[in-house]
Coordinates of C-alpha atoms and ligand atoms in Angstrom, one line a residue:
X174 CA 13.2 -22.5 -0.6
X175 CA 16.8 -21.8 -0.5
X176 CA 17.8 -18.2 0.6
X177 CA 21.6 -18.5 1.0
X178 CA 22.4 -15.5 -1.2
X179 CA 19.9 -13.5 -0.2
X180 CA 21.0 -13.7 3.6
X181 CA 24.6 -13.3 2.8
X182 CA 23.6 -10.2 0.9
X183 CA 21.1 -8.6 3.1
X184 CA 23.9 -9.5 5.9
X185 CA 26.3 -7.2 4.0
X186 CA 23.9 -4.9 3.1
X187 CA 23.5 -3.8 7.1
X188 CA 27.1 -2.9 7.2
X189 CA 26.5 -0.3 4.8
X190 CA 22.7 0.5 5.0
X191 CA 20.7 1.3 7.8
X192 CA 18.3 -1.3 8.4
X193 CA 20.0 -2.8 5.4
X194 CA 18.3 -1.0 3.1
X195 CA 17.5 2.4 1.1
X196 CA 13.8 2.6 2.3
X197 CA 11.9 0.6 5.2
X198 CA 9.6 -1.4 3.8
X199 CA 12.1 -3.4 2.0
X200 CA 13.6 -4.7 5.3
X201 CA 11.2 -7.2 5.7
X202 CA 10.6 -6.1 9.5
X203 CA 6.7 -6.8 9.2
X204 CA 6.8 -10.4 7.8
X205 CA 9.8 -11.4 9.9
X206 CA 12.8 -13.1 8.3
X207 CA 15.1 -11.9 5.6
X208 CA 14.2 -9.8 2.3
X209 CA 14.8 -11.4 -1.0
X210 CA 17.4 -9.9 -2.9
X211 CA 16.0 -9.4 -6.8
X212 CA 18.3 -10.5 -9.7
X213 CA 15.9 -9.6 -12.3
X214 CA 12.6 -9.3 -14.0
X215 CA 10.8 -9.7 -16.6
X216 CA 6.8 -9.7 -17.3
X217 CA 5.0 -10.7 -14.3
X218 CA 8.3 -12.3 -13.2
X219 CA 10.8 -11.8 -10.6
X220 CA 13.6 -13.7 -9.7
X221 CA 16.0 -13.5 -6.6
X222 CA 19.8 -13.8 -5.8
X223 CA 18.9 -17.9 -5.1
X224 CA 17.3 -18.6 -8.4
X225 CA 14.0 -18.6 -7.1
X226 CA 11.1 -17.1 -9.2
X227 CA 7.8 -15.8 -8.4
X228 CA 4.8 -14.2 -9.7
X229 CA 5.3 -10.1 -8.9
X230 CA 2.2 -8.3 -7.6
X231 CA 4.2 -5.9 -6.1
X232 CA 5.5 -4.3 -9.4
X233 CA 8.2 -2.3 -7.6
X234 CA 5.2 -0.6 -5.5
X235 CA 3.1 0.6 -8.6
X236 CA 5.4 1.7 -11.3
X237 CA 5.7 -1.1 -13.4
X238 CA 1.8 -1.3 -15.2
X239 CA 3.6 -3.0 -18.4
X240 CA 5.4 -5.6 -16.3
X241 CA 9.3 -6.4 -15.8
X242 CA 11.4 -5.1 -18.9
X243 CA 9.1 -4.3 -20.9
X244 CA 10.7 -4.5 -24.4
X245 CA 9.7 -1.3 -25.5
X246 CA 10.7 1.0 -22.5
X247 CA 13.7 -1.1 -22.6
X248 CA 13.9 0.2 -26.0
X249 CA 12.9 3.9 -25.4
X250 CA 15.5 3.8 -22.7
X251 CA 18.7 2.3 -24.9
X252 CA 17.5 4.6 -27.8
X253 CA 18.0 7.7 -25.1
X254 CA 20.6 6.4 -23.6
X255 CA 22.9 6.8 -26.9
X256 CA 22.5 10.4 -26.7
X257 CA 24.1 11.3 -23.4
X258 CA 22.5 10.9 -19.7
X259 CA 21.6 14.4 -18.8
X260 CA 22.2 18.0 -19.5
X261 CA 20.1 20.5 -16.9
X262 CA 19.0 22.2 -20.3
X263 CA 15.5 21.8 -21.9
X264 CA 15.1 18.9 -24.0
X265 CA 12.7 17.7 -26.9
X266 CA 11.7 14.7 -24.3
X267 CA 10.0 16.6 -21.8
X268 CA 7.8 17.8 -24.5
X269 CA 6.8 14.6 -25.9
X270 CA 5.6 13.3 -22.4
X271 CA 4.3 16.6 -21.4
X272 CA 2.1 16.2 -24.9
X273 CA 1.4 12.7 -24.2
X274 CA 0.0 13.0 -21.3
X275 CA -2.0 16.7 -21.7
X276 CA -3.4 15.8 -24.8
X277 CA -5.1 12.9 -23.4
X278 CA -6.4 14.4 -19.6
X279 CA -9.2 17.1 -19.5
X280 CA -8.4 17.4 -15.8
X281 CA -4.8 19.3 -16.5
X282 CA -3.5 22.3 -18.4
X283 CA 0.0 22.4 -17.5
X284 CA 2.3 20.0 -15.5
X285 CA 5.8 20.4 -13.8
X286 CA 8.1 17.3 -13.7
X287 CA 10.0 16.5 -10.8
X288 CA 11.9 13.6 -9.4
X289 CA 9.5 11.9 -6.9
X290 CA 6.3 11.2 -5.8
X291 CA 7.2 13.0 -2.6
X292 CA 9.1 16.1 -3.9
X293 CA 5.7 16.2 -6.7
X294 CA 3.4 16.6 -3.2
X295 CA 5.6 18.5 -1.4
X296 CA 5.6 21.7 -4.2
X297 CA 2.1 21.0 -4.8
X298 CA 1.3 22.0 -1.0
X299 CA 3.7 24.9 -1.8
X300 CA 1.7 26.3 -4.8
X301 CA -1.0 26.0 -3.0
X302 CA -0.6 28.3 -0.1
X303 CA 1.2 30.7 -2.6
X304 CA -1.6 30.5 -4.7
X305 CA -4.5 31.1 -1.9
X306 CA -2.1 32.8 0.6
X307 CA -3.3 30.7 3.0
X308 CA -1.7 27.9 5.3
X309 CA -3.2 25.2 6.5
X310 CA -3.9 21.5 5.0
X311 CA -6.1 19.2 5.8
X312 CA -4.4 15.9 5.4
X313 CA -6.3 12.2 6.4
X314 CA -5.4 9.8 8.8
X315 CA -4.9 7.0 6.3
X316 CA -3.1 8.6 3.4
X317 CA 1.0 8.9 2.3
X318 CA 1.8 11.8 0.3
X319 CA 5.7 11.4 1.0
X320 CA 8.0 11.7 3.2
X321 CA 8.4 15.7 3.8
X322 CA 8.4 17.0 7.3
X323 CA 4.4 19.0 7.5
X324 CA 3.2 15.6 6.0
X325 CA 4.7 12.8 8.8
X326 CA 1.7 13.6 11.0
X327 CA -0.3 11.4 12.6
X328 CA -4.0 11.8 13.8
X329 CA -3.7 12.7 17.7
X330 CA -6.0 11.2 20.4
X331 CA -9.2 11.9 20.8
X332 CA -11.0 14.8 19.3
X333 CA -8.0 16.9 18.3
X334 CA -7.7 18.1 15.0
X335 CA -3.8 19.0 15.4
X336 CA -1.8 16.0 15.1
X337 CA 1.2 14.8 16.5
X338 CA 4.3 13.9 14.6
X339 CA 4.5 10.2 13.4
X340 CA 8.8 10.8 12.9
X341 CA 11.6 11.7 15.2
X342 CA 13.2 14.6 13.8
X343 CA 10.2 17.1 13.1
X344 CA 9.7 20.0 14.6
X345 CA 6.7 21.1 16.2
X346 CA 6.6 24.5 14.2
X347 CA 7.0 21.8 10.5
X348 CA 3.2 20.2 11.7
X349 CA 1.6 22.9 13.4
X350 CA 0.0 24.1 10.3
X351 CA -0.9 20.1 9.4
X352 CA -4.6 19.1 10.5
X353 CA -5.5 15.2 10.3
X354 CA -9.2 14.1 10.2
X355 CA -10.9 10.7 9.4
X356 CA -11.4 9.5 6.2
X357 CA -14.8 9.7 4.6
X358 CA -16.4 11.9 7.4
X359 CA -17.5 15.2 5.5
X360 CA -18.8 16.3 9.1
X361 CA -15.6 16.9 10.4
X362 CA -14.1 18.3 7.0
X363 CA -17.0 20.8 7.4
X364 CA -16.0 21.3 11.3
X365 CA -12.3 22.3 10.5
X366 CA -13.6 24.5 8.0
X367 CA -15.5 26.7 10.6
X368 CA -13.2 26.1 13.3
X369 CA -9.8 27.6 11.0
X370 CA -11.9 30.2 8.6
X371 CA -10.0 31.9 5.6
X372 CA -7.0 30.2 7.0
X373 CA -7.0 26.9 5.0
X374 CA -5.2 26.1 1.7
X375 CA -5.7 23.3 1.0
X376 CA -7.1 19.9 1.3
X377 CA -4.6 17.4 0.2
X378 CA -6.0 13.5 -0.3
X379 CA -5.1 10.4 -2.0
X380 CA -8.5 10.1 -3.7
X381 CA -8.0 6.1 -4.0
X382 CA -6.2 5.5 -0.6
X383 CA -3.8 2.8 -1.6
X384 CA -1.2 3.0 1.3
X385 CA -2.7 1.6 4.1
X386 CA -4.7 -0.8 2.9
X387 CA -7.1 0.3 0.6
X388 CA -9.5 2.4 1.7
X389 CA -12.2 3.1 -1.1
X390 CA -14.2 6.4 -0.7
X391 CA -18.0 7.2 -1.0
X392 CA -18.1 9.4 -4.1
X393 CA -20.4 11.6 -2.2
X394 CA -17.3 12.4 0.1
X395 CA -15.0 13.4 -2.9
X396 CA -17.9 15.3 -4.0
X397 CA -18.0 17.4 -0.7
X398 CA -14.5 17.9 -0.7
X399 CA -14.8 19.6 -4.0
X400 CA -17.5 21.5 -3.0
X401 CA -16.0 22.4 0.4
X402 CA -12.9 23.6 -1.0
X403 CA -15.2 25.7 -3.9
X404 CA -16.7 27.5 -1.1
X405 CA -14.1 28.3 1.1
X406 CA -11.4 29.5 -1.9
X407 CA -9.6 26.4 -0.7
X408 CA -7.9 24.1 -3.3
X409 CA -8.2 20.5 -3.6
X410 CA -5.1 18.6 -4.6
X411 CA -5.6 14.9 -6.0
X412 CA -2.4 13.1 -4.5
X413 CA -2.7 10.1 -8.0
X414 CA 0.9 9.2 -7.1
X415 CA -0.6 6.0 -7.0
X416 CA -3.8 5.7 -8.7
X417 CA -2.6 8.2 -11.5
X418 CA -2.7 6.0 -14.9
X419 CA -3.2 2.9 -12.8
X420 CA -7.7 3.6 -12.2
X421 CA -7.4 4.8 -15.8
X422 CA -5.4 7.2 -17.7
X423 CA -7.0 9.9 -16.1
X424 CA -6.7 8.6 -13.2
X425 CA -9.0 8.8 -9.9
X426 CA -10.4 12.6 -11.1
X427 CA -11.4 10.9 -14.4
X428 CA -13.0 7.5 -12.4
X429 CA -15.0 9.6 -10.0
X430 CA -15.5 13.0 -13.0
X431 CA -13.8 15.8 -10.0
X432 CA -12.5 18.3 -11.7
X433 CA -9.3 18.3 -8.9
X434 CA -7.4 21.8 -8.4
X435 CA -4.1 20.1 -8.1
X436 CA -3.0 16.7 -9.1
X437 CA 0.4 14.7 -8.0
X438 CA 1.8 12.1 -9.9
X439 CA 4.8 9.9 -9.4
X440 CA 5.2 5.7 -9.7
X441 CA 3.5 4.8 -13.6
X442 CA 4.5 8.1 -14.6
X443 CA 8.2 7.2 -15.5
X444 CA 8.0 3.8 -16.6
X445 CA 9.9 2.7 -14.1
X446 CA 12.6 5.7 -13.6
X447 CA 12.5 8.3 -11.0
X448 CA 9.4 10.7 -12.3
X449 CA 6.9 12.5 -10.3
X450 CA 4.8 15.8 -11.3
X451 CA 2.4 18.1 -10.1
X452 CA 0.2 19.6 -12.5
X453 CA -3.3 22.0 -12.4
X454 CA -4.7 25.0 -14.8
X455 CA -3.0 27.3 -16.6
X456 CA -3.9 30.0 -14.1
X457 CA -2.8 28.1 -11.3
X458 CA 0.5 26.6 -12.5
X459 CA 1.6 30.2 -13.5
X460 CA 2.0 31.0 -10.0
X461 CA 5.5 28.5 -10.3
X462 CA 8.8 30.2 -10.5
X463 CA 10.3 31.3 -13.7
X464 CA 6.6 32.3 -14.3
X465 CA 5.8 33.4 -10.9
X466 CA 7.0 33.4 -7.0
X467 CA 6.4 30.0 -5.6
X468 CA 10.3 28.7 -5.8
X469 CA 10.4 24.7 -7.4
X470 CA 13.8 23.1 -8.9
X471 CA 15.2 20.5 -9.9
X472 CA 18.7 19.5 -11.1
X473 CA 17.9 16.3 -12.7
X474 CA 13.9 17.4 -13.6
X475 CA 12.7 15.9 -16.8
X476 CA 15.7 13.8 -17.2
X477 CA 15.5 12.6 -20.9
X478 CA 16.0 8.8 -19.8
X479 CA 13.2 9.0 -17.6
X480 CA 10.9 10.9 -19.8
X481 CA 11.8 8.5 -22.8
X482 CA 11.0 5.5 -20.3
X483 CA 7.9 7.1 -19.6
X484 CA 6.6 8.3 -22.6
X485 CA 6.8 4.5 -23.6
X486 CA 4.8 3.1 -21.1
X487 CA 2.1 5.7 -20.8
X488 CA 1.9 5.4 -25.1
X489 CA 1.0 1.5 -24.1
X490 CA -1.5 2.7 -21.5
X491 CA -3.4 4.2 -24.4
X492 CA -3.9 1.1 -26.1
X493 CA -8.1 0.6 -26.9
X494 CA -9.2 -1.7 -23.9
X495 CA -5.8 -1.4 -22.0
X496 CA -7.2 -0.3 -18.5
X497 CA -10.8 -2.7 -19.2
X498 CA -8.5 -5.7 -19.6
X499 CA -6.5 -5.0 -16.6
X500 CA -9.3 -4.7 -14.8
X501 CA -11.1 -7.9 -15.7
X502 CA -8.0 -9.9 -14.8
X503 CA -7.8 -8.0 -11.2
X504 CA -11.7 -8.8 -10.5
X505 CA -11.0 -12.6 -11.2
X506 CA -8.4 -12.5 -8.9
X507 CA -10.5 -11.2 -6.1
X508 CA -14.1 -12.6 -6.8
X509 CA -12.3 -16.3 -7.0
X510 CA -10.4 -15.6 -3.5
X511 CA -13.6 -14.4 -2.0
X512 CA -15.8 -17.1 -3.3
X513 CA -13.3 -19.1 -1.0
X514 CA -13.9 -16.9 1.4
X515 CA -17.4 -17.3 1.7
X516 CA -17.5 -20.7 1.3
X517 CA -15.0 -21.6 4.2
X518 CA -16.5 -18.6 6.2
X519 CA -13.4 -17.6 6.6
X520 CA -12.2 -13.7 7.8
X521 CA -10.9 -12.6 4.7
X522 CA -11.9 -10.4 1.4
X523 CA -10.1 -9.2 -1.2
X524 CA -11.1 -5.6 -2.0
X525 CA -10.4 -4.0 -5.3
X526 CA -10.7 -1.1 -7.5
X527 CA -9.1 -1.1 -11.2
X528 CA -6.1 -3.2 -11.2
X529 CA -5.4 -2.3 -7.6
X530 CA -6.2 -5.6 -4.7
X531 CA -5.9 -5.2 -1.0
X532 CA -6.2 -8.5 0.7
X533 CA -7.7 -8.1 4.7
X534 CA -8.2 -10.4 6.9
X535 CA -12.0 -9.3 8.2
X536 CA -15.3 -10.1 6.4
X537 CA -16.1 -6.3 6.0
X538 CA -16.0 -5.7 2.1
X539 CA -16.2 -1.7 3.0
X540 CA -13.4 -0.9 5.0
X541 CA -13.0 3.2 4.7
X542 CA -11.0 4.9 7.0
X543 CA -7.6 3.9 8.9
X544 CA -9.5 3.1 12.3
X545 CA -11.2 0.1 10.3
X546 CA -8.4 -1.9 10.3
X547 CA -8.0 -4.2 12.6
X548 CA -4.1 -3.9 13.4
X549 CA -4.3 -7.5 15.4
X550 CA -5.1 -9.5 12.0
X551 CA -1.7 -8.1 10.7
X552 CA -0.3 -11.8 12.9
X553 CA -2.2 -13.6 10.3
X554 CA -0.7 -12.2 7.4
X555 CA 3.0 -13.3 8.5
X556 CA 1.8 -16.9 7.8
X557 CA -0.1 -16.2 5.1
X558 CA 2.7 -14.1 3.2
X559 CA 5.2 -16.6 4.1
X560 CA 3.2 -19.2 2.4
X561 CA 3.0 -17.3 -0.5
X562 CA 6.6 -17.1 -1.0
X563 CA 7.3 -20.7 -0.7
X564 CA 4.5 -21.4 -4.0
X565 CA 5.7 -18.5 -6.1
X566 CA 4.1 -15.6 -5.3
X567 CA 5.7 -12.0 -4.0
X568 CA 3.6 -8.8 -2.6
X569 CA 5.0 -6.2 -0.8
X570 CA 6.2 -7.2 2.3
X571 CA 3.2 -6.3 4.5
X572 CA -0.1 -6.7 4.8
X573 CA -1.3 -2.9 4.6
X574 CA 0.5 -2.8 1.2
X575 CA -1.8 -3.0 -2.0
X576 CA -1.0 -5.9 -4.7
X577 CA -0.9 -4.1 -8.3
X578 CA -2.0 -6.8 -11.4
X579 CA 0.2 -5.3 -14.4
X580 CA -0.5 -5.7 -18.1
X581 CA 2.1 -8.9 -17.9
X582 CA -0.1 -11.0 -15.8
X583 CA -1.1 -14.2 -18.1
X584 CA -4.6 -15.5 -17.0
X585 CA -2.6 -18.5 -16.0
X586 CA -0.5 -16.6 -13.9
X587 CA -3.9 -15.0 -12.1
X588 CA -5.0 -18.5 -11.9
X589 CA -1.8 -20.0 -10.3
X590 CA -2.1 -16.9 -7.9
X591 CA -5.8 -18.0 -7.1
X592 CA -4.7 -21.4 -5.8
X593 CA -1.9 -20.9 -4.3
X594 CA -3.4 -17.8 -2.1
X595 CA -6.5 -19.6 -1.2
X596 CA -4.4 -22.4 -0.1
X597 CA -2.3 -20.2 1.8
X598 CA -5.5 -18.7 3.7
X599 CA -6.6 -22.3 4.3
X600 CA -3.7 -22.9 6.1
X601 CA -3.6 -19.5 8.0
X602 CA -7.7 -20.5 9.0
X603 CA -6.5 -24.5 9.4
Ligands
PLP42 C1 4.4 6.5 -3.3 C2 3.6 7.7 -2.9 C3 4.1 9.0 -2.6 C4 5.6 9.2 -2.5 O1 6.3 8.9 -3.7 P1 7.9 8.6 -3.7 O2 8.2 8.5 -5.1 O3 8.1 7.4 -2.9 O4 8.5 9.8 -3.0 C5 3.3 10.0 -2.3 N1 2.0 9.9 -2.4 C6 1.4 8.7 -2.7 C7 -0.1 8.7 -2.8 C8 2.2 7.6 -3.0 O5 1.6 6.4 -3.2

């Protein structure tokens, strides 16, 4: 595979990025060598600076459910473009996406838009502790909810609740109010409860874990969660930056039926544009400034491009059968890779849940909290990305990153993917 152009950009890139690029993961760093610069998409398509094309599972980390340039977003977003780019003044398009998407969720009243997924978590965490007039969160070792200082906490050794920053840069005082516990352990949920009473606001979780792997919960433990936080005058928040209109349109509360107090949203939600929001009851979300004191702005909130973009996409999300089809594509992906598996006894499963795939290289099909993974098996997925690359076929660049199947994906695309990743594992197992 010829890289030439890729290398010669990536080498300029370093002189004015650092690292090369505008967010880590992009550098490559885990699967060694040199990222591929992208020239376009379209469908399940990419294609890089070289000409080379590939199969796209990584669909810009989630965003892109429809695909690459999907004609109409791309439509939405040349129709809205005609009108002007932005004007920090209300507009009919927040509306329609603010309709779109209430109309069709029981699980949210009102919703604020904002620009990310992170800046969505980050004021959702806000409103909570002005709601409860508490402080602490429970976070879980295991889950991203952004890149804001209380959240870049890391479990700390042992049995400590408090954890220990997981950035340069944060003070103590940011995290002290932070505590981490282990995924799908409702003991020690319960334990923090007692140990910090009337003192917590919320707990905050990715209810599908899809950033370090993909950690699937027991329902019973988002069950006791709810019930935890019902208790204790604690509020839940459902971090669907990720599984948001990706498990369903409804998202993880509507897969598992919890009635969430908070929910984030970011990625699908703007059709590829830069679109998060945070959104809960009435009651709760009149606690946000104009309406009341917990401070939340935005200069380019609700930016009419975006919300055009991702009133588009979420209106094809609707379709009957939509989420069922994506589904039934995602499962043939797996259950073909793991028959493989079996057959060759080799150390690898494909784990799944809607159109979301987490290739590991263990034979445990329940893999539930961060501590699970085996961080040693990561060598084995330099070889086996790299021979993906070569036949065609992109993922994010590392192996605790999630694939995403997109309504693009032809069956002969899935079954071209098949082949060429359990020929890949045969290799990484030769
Ligand atoms: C991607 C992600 C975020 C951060 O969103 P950005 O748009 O990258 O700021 C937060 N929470 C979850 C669950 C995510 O997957």
């Amino acid at each position: 595979m010829n890289r030439d152009k890729s290398i010669a950009l990536f080498d300029k890139a370093k002189q004015y990025f650092p690292g090369g690029v505008n967010s880590p993961v992009r550098a490559f760093k885990s699967v060694g060598g040199n990222p591929l610069f992208i020239e376009k998409g379209d469908g399940s398509h990419i294609w890089d600076a070289d000409g080379n094309e590939f199969i796209d599972y990584c669909c810009s980390w989630g965003p892109l459910i429809l695909g690459h340039n999907n004609p109409n977003v791309r439509k939405a977003v040349e129709e809205a473009l005609s009108y002007g780019t932005s004007f920090g003044a209300p507009t009919r398009k927040e509306n329609e996406l603010a309709g779109l998407i209430l109309n069709n969720h029981r699980f949210i009243e009102k919703i604020r838009f904002v620009s990310s997924g992170t800046e969505a978590v980050m004021s959702a965490v806000r409103l909570a502790r002005g709601y409860t007039k508490k402080d602490k969160v429970i976070k879980f070792e295991g889950c991203y909810h952004g890149h804001f200082d209380s959240m870049l906490v890391k479990a700390g050794s042992g049995l400590a609740t408090f954890g220990t920053s997981s950035s340069e840069g944060v003070p103590a005082s940011q995290i002290s109010d932070t505590i981490v516990l282990p995924l799908n352990n409702l003991a020690a949920v319960e334990e923090a409860f007692r140990q910090f009473k009337d003192q917590i606001a919320c707990i905050l979780i990715e209810p599908v874990p899809a950033n370090n792997g993909l950690l699937i919960q027991d329902s019973e433990f988002l069950l006791g969660l709810r019930d935890i936080c019902s208790t204790n005058k604690s509020l839940l928040i459902f971090d669907e930056v990720i599984s948001g209109f990706r498990i369903g349109f409804e998202g993880a509360a509507g897969y598992y039926d919890i009635q969430p107090d908070i929910m984030t949203y970011g990625k699908i939600i703007g059709g590829g544009l830069p679109v998060g929001a945070y959104a809960s009851s009435k009651e709760i979300m009149s606690c946000i400034s104009p309406e009341g004191g917990v401070y939340q702005a935005g200069t380019l909130s609700g930016n009419p491009i975006a919300m055009a973009a991702g009133k588009a996409q979420l209106e094809q999300c609707l379709k009957e059968g939509f989420y069922q089809s994506l589904q039934v594509r995602t499962r043939q992906l797996a259950d073909n890779i793991n028959w493989h598996c079996q057959e060759k006894n080799y150390e690898a499963r494909v784990l799944t849940i809607g159109s979301i795939f987490w290739l590991t290289f263990s034979k445990d099909g329940k893999i539930q909290s961060a501590d699970q993974i085996d961080g040693d098996s990561m060598s084995k997925f330099t070889n086996f990305y790299n021979g993906l690359l070569e036949n065609g076929v992109y993922l994010g660049p590392s192996g605790y990153e999630v694939g995403f199947v997109s309504e693009a994906h032809s069956n002969e695309d899935i079954e071209k993917t098949i082949s060429t990743i359990n020929t890949a594992l045969d290799k990484v197992f030769a």
